[in-house]
Amino acid sequence: MKLPSAFPLALAAAGLATATGLRAENPPSMNQTYGLVIHGGAGVILRQEMSAELEARYRDALTQARDAGYAVLARGDSSLDAVVAAITFMEDSPLFNAGRGAVLNADGICELDASIMDGRTQAAGAVAGVHHIKNPIRLARAVMEKSEHVMFTGDGAETFARTLGFEFVPNEYFQTELRRRQLEKAQQLEAGKKSAAALHERVTFATVDDNYLIDQIKHGTVGCVALDQHGNLAAGTSTGGMTNKKFGRVGDSPIIGAGTYASNATCAVSATGWGEFFIRLSVAHDIAAQMEYRQTPLAAAADATIAKVGKLGGDGGVIGIDRAGHVAMSFNSPGMYRGYRLSTGAGAVEIFGPAQ
Ligand code: ASP
């Protein structure tokens, strides 16, 4: 089956910021609304190709990740803690392209990237190309809180982790049979390719058969954005990057301003998609900039930025939340694993795009 090349842009679940006050079980706080949004990657995720059983597994994992983060917020803890809780859950699940279940690079190993940003202080931390850190999002947070730098890569990042007593795992811990088959398929497709764009085209819009096996060959990154009861925003992203990546390739996920951004002045954003495009367009910061300089509402800003990604030839999506509790989930791929939950009672877990 050939997919249409342009899908209707974006679902924007917005406008849920009514100040309802806190529920009785919540501790007193300064903030009227709190909540979070998560994603588990965007890509060729097709309703007709996903079995009811697999869909149920994804919905369950997304719900558990979302609720793990929400529980942190509900007890009055920070948006940073909530982001780490939700992402850690998805890193530990083999369903997502982060931590265990991450995609394999061209050498057949998992190479992980992650970043986090604190909207209150605009402090940030990131790691790229780590091979043995069980939960890269935690190491990104340690870079932010326990070093005077923003990003560490590869062996250096792992040496830093060792000084802090981080949990190390063999690379095989991350690797799964499905990802091995996806790598084989990607390498077969590559053997006949002419350019990176042609490969992407073939991988993304291949036959039903191919899609069935490789629907997440490119995407599956996880992310979370949160607003806590104190009115502070935070964002985080974690990924194995893209299947068959080479030469130490790093995508947008660990790049502050591209894959992750947070500022209490505007919003918190986490991205997923074809990372090269997200880097070139500084996607996460572009959304915040529209809010800051033009007072564009979050959902409209997210849609506009994703439209720019599409125009340049890229695909993927973003999630965002602002200080009033407006949320955005915008994407130009057929689907994006996503969910949100707010203290207003609003919430949902979704997989497919509006066109399906
Ligand atoms: N953005 C990630 C990267 O390019 C991939 C993804 O979101 O699935 O590394």
GROMACS .gro file of C-alpha atoms and ligand atoms in nm:
model
  365
    1MET     CA    1   0.000   0.000   0.000
    2LYS     CA    2   0.122   0.346  -0.082
    3LEU     CA    3   0.045   0.609   0.173
    4PRO     CA    4  -0.047   0.960   0.078
    5SER     CA    5   0.258   1.178   0.125
    6ALA     CA    6   0.080   1.448   0.318
    7PHE     CA    7  -0.135   1.374   0.615
    8PRO     CA    8  -0.363   1.635   0.764
    9LEU     CA    9  -0.161   1.825   1.010
   10ALA     CA   10  -0.174   1.782   1.373
   11LEU     CA   11  -0.407   1.698   1.638
   12ALA     CA   12  -0.412   1.973   1.892
   13ALA     CA   13  -0.571   1.886   2.218
   14ALA     CA   14  -0.581   2.231   2.361
   15GLY     CA   15  -0.771   2.468   2.578
   16LEU     CA   16  -0.804   2.289   2.904
   17ALA     CA   17  -0.675   2.558   3.127
   18THR     CA   18  -0.976   2.651   3.331
   19ALA     CA   19  -0.876   2.720   3.688
   20THR     CA   20  -1.078   2.459   3.871
   21GLY     CA   21  -0.895   2.470   4.201
   22LEU     CA   22  -0.737   2.167   4.359
   23ARG     CA   23  -0.907   1.849   4.448
   24ALA     CA   24  -0.945   1.771   4.813
   25GLU     CA   25  -0.673   1.505   4.819
   26ASN     CA   26  -0.407   1.735   4.685
   27PRO     CA   27  -0.183   1.941   4.910
   28PRO     CA   28  -0.228   2.318   4.895
   29SER     CA   29  -0.029   2.485   4.621
   30MET     CA   30   0.012   2.804   4.426
   31ASN     CA   31  -0.090   2.652   4.098
   32GLN     CA   32  -0.444   2.613   3.974
   33THR     CA   33  -0.382   2.336   3.721
   34TYR     CA   34  -0.111   2.075   3.691
   35GLY     CA   35  -0.055   1.784   3.461
   36LEU     CA   36   0.162   1.627   3.197
   37VAL     CA   37   0.182   1.507   2.839
   38ILE     CA   38   0.385   1.209   2.714
   39HIS     CA   39   0.480   1.068   2.378
   40GLY     CA   40   0.618   0.730   2.279
   41GLY     CA   41   0.726   0.825   1.929
   42ALA     CA   42   0.566   0.927   1.600
   43GLY     CA   43   0.572   0.743   1.270
   44VAL     CA   44   0.394   0.508   1.035
   45ILE     CA   45   0.159   0.368   1.293
   46LEU     CA   46  -0.142   0.230   1.107
   47ARG     CA   47  -0.466   0.118   1.261
   48GLN     CA   48  -0.524  -0.153   1.003
   49GLU     CA   49  -0.183  -0.303   1.066
   50MET     CA   50  -0.187  -0.309   1.443
   51SER     CA   51  -0.341  -0.609   1.612
   52ALA     CA   52  -0.590  -0.545   1.891
   53GLU     CA   53  -0.349  -0.712   2.129
   54LEU     CA   54  -0.054  -0.491   2.038
   55GLU     CA   55  -0.271  -0.180   2.052
   56ALA     CA   56  -0.385  -0.280   2.399
   57ARG     CA   57  -0.024  -0.328   2.511
   58TYR     CA   58   0.072   0.017   2.387
   59ARG     CA   59  -0.231   0.180   2.545
   60ASP     CA   60  -0.157   0.010   2.872
   61ALA     CA   61   0.210   0.109   2.872
   62LEU     CA   62   0.128   0.469   2.780
   63THR     CA   63  -0.134   0.487   3.053
   64GLN     CA   64   0.104   0.348   3.312
   65ALA     CA   65   0.386   0.584   3.211
   66ARG     CA   66   0.154   0.883   3.214
   67ASP     CA   67   0.004   0.790   3.549
   68ALA     CA   68   0.347   0.728   3.703
   69GLY     CA   69   0.435   1.087   3.618
   70TYR     CA   70   0.096   1.218   3.724
   71ALA     CA   71   0.123   1.053   4.067
   72VAL     CA   72   0.443   1.250   4.126
   73LEU     CA   73   0.266   1.575   4.042
   74ALA     CA   74  -0.043   1.487   4.247
   75ARG     CA   75   0.165   1.449   4.562
   76GLY     CA   76   0.311   1.794   4.506
   77ASP     CA   77   0.654   1.698   4.375
   78SER     CA   78   0.833   1.874   4.091
   79SER     CA   79   0.770   1.863   3.719
   80LEU     CA   80   1.131   1.741   3.681
   81ASP     CA   81   1.057   1.443   3.904
   82ALA     CA   82   0.742   1.369   3.702
   83VAL     CA   83   0.929   1.386   3.372
   84VAL     CA   84   1.193   1.145   3.499
   85ALA     CA   85   0.930   0.906   3.639
   86ALA     CA   86   0.730   0.887   3.316
   87ILE     CA   87   1.036   0.856   3.094
   88THR     CA   88   1.202   0.597   3.316
   89PHE     CA   89   0.891   0.382   3.282
   90MET     CA   90   0.908   0.403   2.901
   91GLU     CA   91   1.285   0.343   2.898
   92ASP     CA   92   1.223   0.022   3.092
   93SER     CA   93   0.949  -0.093   2.853
   94PRO     CA   94   1.067  -0.283   2.543
   95LEU     CA   95   0.781  -0.129   2.341
   96PHE     CA   96   0.955   0.204   2.293
   97ASN     CA   97   1.272   0.319   2.122
   98ALA     CA   98   1.447   0.426   2.441
   99GLY     CA   99   1.641   0.228   2.700
  100ARG     CA  100   1.538  -0.137   2.670
  101GLY     CA  101   1.394  -0.191   2.321
  102ALA     CA  102   1.595   0.092   2.165
  103VAL     CA  103   1.671   0.064   1.793
  104LEU     CA  104   2.007  -0.075   1.682
  105ASN     CA  105   2.273   0.127   1.508
  106ALA     CA  106   2.464   0.006   1.201
  107ASP     CA  107   2.700  -0.194   1.423
  108GLY     CA  108   2.409  -0.377   1.583
  109ILE     CA  109   2.426  -0.211   1.922
  110CYS     CA  110   2.210   0.038   2.109
  111GLU     CA  111   2.345   0.391   2.137
  112LEU     CA  112   2.129   0.611   2.356
  113ASP     CA  113   2.062   0.984   2.379
  114ALA     CA  114   1.861   1.181   2.636
  115SER     CA  115   1.804   1.534   2.760
  116ILE     CA  116   1.611   1.724   3.022
  117MET     CA  117   1.537   2.090   3.092
  118ASP     CA  118   1.407   2.274   3.396
  119GLY     CA  119   1.169   2.554   3.296
  120ARG     CA  120   1.213   2.733   3.628
  121THR     CA  121   1.587   2.791   3.598
  122GLN     CA  122   1.643   2.694   3.234
  123ALA     CA  123   1.912   2.459   3.353
  124ALA     CA  124   1.958   2.167   3.116
  125GLY     CA  125   2.144   1.838   3.090
  126ALA     CA  126   2.201   1.587   2.811
  127VAL     CA  127   2.390   1.273   2.717
  128ALA     CA  128   2.456   1.133   2.372
  129GLY     CA  129   2.587   0.798   2.252
  130VAL     CA  130   2.585   0.609   2.580
  131HIS     CA  131   2.591   0.229   2.572
  132HIS     CA  132   2.551   0.099   2.925
  133ILE     CA  133   2.340   0.340   3.126
  134LYS     CA  134   2.012   0.171   3.216
  135ASN     CA  135   1.818   0.496   3.236
  136PRO     CA  136   1.979   0.771   3.027
  137ILE     CA  137   1.719   1.029   3.136
  138ARG     CA  138   1.852   1.001   3.491
  139LEU     CA  139   2.206   1.059   3.371
  140ALA     CA  140   2.090   1.364   3.173
  141ARG     CA  141   1.941   1.499   3.493
  142ALA     CA  142   2.267   1.433   3.677
  143VAL     CA  143   2.458   1.625   3.410
  144MET     CA  144   2.222   1.916   3.475
  145GLU     CA  145   2.235   1.899   3.853
  146LYS     CA  146   2.581   1.763   3.932
  147SER     CA  147   2.808   1.909   3.668
  148GLU     CA  148   2.874   2.256   3.539
  149HIS     CA  149   2.809   2.147   3.182
  150VAL     CA  150   2.507   2.075   2.966
  151MET     CA  151   2.607   1.775   2.754
  152PHE     CA  152   2.839   1.476   2.784
  153THR     CA  153   2.894   1.217   2.513
  154GLY     CA  154   2.996   0.851   2.487
  155ASP     CA  155   3.269   0.719   2.715
  156GLY     CA  156   3.303   1.052   2.892
  157ALA     CA  157   2.937   1.047   2.987
  158GLU     CA  158   2.979   0.695   3.122
  159THR     CA  159   3.289   0.789   3.321
  160PHE     CA  160   3.087   1.071   3.475
  161ALA     CA  161   2.809   0.822   3.552
  162ARG     CA  162   3.058   0.590   3.723
  163THR     CA  163   3.170   0.867   3.957
  164LEU     CA  164   2.807   0.899   4.067
  165GLY     CA  165   2.747   0.526   4.116
  166PHE     CA  166   2.500   0.493   3.827
  167GLU     CA  167   2.353   0.156   3.731
  168PHE     CA  168   2.539   0.001   3.435
  169VAL     CA  169   2.398  -0.278   3.219
  170PRO     CA  170   2.551  -0.476   2.931
  171ASN     CA  171   2.442  -0.343   2.590
  172GLU     CA  172   2.252  -0.668   2.532
  173TYR     CA  173   2.008  -0.560   2.802
  174PHE     CA  174   1.871  -0.298   2.560
  175GLN     CA  175   1.861  -0.519   2.251
  176THR     CA  176   1.546  -0.701   2.142
  177GLU     CA  177   1.469  -0.948   1.865
  178LEU     CA  178   1.226  -0.709   1.695
  179ARG     CA  179   1.492  -0.438   1.671
  180ARG     CA  180   1.737  -0.690   1.526
  181ARG     CA  181   1.487  -0.776   1.251
  182GLN     CA  182   1.424  -0.408   1.189
  183LEU     CA  183   1.796  -0.349   1.148
  184GLU     CA  184   1.824  -0.636   0.901
  185LYS     CA  185   1.533  -0.494   0.704
  186ALA     CA  186   1.681  -0.142   0.707
  187GLN     CA  187   2.016  -0.273   0.587
  188GLN     CA  188   1.850  -0.469   0.307
  189LEU     CA  189   1.660  -0.160   0.199
  190GLU     CA  190   1.977   0.047   0.220
  191ALA     CA  191   2.157  -0.190  -0.011
  192GLY     CA  192   1.930  -0.065  -0.291
  193LYS     CA  193   1.911   0.299  -0.194
  194LYS     CA  194   2.039   0.605  -0.370
  195SER     CA  195   2.024   0.863  -0.092
  196ALA     CA  196   1.928   0.906   0.268
  197ALA     CA  197   1.604   1.066   0.154
  198ALA     CA  198   1.528   0.774  -0.074
  199LEU     CA  199   1.593   0.533   0.210
  200HIS     CA  200   1.365   0.727   0.438
  201GLU     CA  201   1.097   0.730   0.173
  202ARG     CA  202   1.124   0.357   0.123
  203VAL     CA  203   1.132   0.288   0.490
  204THR     CA  204   0.847   0.517   0.576
  205PHE     CA  205   0.623   0.450   0.281
  206ALA     CA  206   0.716   0.094   0.196
  207THR     CA  207   0.474  -0.190   0.130
  208VAL     CA  208   0.233  -0.308   0.394
  209ASP     CA  209   0.458  -0.603   0.452
  210ASP     CA  210   0.759  -0.392   0.522
  211ASN     CA  211   0.564  -0.146   0.729
  212TYR     CA  212   0.431  -0.421   0.944
  213LEU     CA  213   0.780  -0.515   1.049
  214ILE     CA  214   0.936  -0.175   1.051
  215ASP     CA  215   0.664   0.065   1.148
  216GLN     CA  216   0.889   0.209   1.411
  217ILE     CA  217   1.211   0.178   1.220
  218LYS     CA  218   1.267   0.550   1.242
  219HIS     CA  219   1.062   0.666   1.534
  220GLY     CA  220   0.970   0.559   1.883
  221THR     CA  221   1.152   0.805   2.099
  222VAL     CA  222   0.989   0.885   2.431
  223GLY     CA  223   0.927   1.219   2.597
  224CYS     CA  224   0.738   1.397   2.870
  225VAL     CA  225   0.647   1.757   2.948
  226ALA     CA  226   0.501   1.852   3.283
  227LEU     CA  227   0.355   2.140   3.483
  228ASP     CA  228   0.365   2.098   3.859
  229GLN     CA  229   0.156   2.245   4.137
  230HIS     CA  230   0.413   2.516   4.192
  231GLY     CA  231   0.372   2.639   3.835
  232ASN     CA  232   0.707   2.504   3.712
  233LEU     CA  233   0.752   2.345   3.372
  234ALA     CA  234   0.998   2.073   3.268
  235ALA     CA  235   1.065   1.867   2.957
  236GLY     CA  236   1.262   1.552   2.882
  237THR     CA  237   1.331   1.322   2.588
  238SER     CA  238   1.506   0.984   2.555
  239THR     CA  239   1.584   0.774   2.248
  240GLY     CA  240   1.788   0.511   2.074
  241GLY     CA  241   1.787   0.741   1.770
  242MET     CA  242   1.731   0.592   1.427
  243THR     CA  243   1.776   0.234   1.312
  244ASN     CA  244   2.103   0.173   1.125
  245LYS     CA  245   2.252   0.509   1.230
  246LYS     CA  246   2.623   0.538   1.165
  247PHE     CA  247   2.944   0.715   1.262
  248GLY     CA  248   2.823   0.838   1.601
  249ARG     CA  249   2.518   1.006   1.450
  250VAL     CA  250   2.329   1.214   1.705
  251GLY     CA  251   1.971   1.328   1.647
  252ASP     CA  252   1.761   1.603   1.797
  253SER     CA  253   1.660   1.427   2.118
  254PRO     CA  254   1.963   1.529   2.328
  255ILE     CA  255   1.988   1.873   2.167
  256ILE     CA  256   1.842   2.146   2.386
  257GLY     CA  257   1.622   2.367   2.170
  258ALA     CA  258   1.568   2.096   1.909
  259GLY     CA  259   1.430   1.786   2.082
  260THR     CA  260   1.372   1.934   2.426
  261TYR     CA  261   1.304   2.281   2.565
  262ALA     CA  262   1.142   2.430   2.874
  263SER     CA  263   1.095   2.781   3.006
  264ASN     CA  264   0.844   2.898   3.261
  265ALA     CA  265   0.802   3.206   3.044
  266THR     CA  266   0.650   3.002   2.763
  267CYS     CA  267   0.617   2.625   2.756
  268ALA     CA  268   0.782   2.284   2.781
  269VAL     CA  269   0.828   2.082   2.460
  270SER     CA  270   0.956   1.736   2.368
  271ALA     CA  271   0.989   1.620   2.008
  272THR     CA  272   1.002   1.296   1.815
  273GLY     CA  273   1.065   1.243   1.447
  274TRP     CA  274   1.329   1.259   1.179
  275GLY     CA  275   1.590   1.425   1.394
  276GLU     CA  276   1.795   1.597   1.126
  277PHE     CA  277   1.497   1.817   1.038
  278PHE     CA  278   1.418   1.888   1.401
  279ILE     CA  279   1.775   2.004   1.459
  280ARG     CA  280   1.778   2.225   1.151
  281LEU     CA  281   1.457   2.396   1.258
  282SER     CA  282   1.535   2.415   1.632
  283VAL     CA  283   1.187   2.274   1.670
  284ALA     CA  284   1.133   2.283   2.046
  285HIS     CA  285   1.265   2.636   2.082
  286ASP     CA  286   1.082   2.753   1.772
  287ILE     CA  287   0.753   2.678   1.946
  288ALA     CA  288   0.857   2.865   2.259
  289ALA     CA  289   0.981   3.158   2.049
  290GLN     CA  290   0.646   3.199   1.877
  291MET     CA  291   0.481   3.215   2.217
  292GLU     CA  292   0.737   3.461   2.351
  293TYR     CA  293   0.768   3.699   2.058
  294ARG     CA  294   0.425   3.675   1.900
  295GLN     CA  295   0.206   3.559   2.185
  296THR     CA  296   0.095   3.266   1.970
  297PRO     CA  297  -0.102   3.009   2.172
  298LEU     CA  298   0.086   2.683   2.235
  299ALA     CA  299  -0.119   2.453   2.012
  300ALA     CA  300  -0.108   2.694   1.719
  301ALA     CA  301   0.267   2.740   1.763
  302ALA     CA  302   0.318   2.363   1.770
  303ASP     CA  303   0.111   2.317   1.453
  304ALA     CA  304   0.302   2.594   1.275
  305THR     CA  305   0.639   2.444   1.360
  306ILE     CA  306   0.535   2.094   1.256
  307ALA     CA  307   0.410   2.244   0.929
  308LYS     CA  308   0.761   2.384   0.876
  309VAL     CA  309   0.911   2.040   0.942
  310GLY     CA  310   0.679   1.893   0.678
  311LYS     CA  311   0.761   2.165   0.428
  312LEU     CA  312   1.129   2.087   0.461
  313GLY     CA  313   1.060   1.718   0.400
  314GLY     CA  314   1.067   1.585   0.756
  315ASP     CA  315   0.811   1.410   0.968
  316GLY     CA  316   0.734   1.357   1.333
  317GLY     CA  317   0.564   1.537   1.614
  318VAL     CA  318   0.583   1.733   1.937
  319ILE     CA  319   0.411   1.748   2.272
  320GLY     CA  320   0.388   2.064   2.480
  321ILE     CA  321   0.237   2.215   2.791
  322ASP     CA  322   0.226   2.576   2.910
  323ARG     CA  323   0.189   2.731   3.254
  324ALA     CA  324  -0.187   2.753   3.226
  325GLY     CA  325  -0.213   2.382   3.152
  326HIS     CA  326  -0.287   2.410   2.780
  327VAL     CA  327  -0.151   2.104   2.605
  328ALA     CA  328  -0.048   2.038   2.246
  329MET     CA  329   0.013   1.712   2.061
  330SER     CA  330   0.093   1.795   1.704
  331PHE     CA  331   0.231   1.561   1.435
  332ASN     CA  332   0.240   1.512   1.060
  333SER     CA  333   0.301   1.137   1.060
  334PRO     CA  334   0.013   0.886   1.049
  335GLY     CA  335   0.034   0.826   1.420
  336MET     CA  336   0.202   0.925   1.743
  337TYR     CA  337   0.190   0.732   2.068
  338ARG     CA  338   0.071   0.994   2.314
  339GLY     CA  339  -0.122   1.072   2.628
  340TYR     CA  340  -0.197   1.349   2.871
  341ARG     CA  341  -0.360   1.398   3.207
  342LEU     CA  342  -0.453   1.720   3.387
  343SER     CA  343  -0.574   1.798   3.735
  344THR     CA  344  -0.893   1.932   3.575
  345GLY     CA  345  -0.984   1.570   3.511
  346ALA     CA  346  -0.911   1.590   3.139
  347GLY     CA  347  -0.698   1.314   2.990
  348ALA     CA  348  -0.658   1.069   2.705
  349VAL     CA  349  -0.425   0.810   2.555
  350GLU     CA  350  -0.415   0.797   2.175
  351ILE     CA  351  -0.212   0.628   1.903
  352PHE     CA  352  -0.353   0.705   1.559
  353GLY     CA  353  -0.386   1.034   1.375
  354PRO     CA  354  -0.715   1.200   1.283
  355ALA     CA  355  -0.698   1.071   0.925
  356GLN     CA  356  -0.728   0.708   1.035
  357ASP     N1  357   1.417   1.207   1.687
  357ASP     C1  358   1.489   1.084   1.705
  357ASP     C2  359   1.621   1.095   1.637
  357ASP     O1  360   1.628   1.149   1.528
  357ASP     C3  361   1.418   0.965   1.652
  357ASP     C4  362   1.275   0.953   1.695
  357ASP     O2  363   1.214   1.047   1.743
  357ASP     O3  364   1.222   0.845   1.683
  357ASP     O4  365   1.719   1.044   1.686
   0.00000   0.00000   0.00000
